Coordinates of C-alpha atoms in Angstrom, one line a residue:
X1 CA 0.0 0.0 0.0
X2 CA 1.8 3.3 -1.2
X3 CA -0.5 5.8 0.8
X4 CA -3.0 4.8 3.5
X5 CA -6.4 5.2 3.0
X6 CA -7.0 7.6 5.7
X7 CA -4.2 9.7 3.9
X8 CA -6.2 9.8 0.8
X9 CA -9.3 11.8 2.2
X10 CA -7.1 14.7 3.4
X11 CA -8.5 17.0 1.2
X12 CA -11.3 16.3 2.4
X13 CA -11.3 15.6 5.9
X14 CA -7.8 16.7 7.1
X15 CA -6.9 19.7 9.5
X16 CA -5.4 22.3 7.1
X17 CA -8.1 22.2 4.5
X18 CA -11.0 21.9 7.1
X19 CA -9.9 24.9 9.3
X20 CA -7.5 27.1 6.9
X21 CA -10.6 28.2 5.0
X22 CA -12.2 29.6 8.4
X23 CA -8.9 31.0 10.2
X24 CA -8.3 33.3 7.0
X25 CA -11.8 34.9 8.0
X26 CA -10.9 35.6 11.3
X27 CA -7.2 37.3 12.1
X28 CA -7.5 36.7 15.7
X29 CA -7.9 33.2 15.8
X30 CA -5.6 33.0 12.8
X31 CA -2.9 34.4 15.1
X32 CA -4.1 32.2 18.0
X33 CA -3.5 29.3 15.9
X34 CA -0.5 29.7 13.7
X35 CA 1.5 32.4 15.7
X36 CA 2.2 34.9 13.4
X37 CA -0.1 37.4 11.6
X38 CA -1.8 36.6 8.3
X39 CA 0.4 39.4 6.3
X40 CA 3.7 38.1 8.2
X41 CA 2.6 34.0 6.8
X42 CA 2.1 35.7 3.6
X43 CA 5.8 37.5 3.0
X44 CA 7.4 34.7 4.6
X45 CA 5.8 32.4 2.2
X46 CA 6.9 34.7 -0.6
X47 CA 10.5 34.6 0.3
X48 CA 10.7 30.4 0.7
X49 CA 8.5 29.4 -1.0
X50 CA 11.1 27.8 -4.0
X51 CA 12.8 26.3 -1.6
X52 CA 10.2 24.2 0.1
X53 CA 8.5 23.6 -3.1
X54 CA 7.5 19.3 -3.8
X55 CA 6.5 18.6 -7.4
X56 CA 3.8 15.8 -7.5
X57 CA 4.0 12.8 -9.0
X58 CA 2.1 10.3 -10.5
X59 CA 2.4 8.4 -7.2
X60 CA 0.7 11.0 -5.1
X61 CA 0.2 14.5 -4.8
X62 CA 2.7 16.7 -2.9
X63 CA 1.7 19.3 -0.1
X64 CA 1.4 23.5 -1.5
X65 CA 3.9 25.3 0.1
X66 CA 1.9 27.0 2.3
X67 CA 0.6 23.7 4.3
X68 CA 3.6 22.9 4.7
X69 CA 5.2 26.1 6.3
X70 CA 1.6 26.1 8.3
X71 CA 2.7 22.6 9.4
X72 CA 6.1 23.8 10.3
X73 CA 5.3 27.0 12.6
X74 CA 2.1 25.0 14.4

């Protein structure tokens, strides 16, 4: 098994895509949540994001930059 099946319904059902759509709605409990201001994710994101960058493949698809530097500062 290449990625478990509870893997598969992240989009759907995981964390980031569940509560990212609601924290960017409200800036307090953004900043309660991920540490930093929305603005500050933003240009920090801007300056990395080449670096931390996956390219999918046809084996699965790779996490945007931006969950993954969420990940990272939570």
């Amino acid at each position: 098994m290449w990625v478990h099946p509870y893997l598969q319904t992240r989009k759907t059902e995981g964390e980031y895509y569940t509560l990212y759509r609601h924290l960017i709605d409200d800036e307090e409990k953004f900043v309660q949540y991920v540490r930093i201001n929305f603005s500050t994710l933003e240009m920090i994101l801007t300056e990395i994001e080449p670096k931390i960058k996956k390219l999918n493949t046809k084996f699965r698809e790779a996490c945007s930059p931006r969950q993954r530097l969420m990940v990272c500062l939570r």
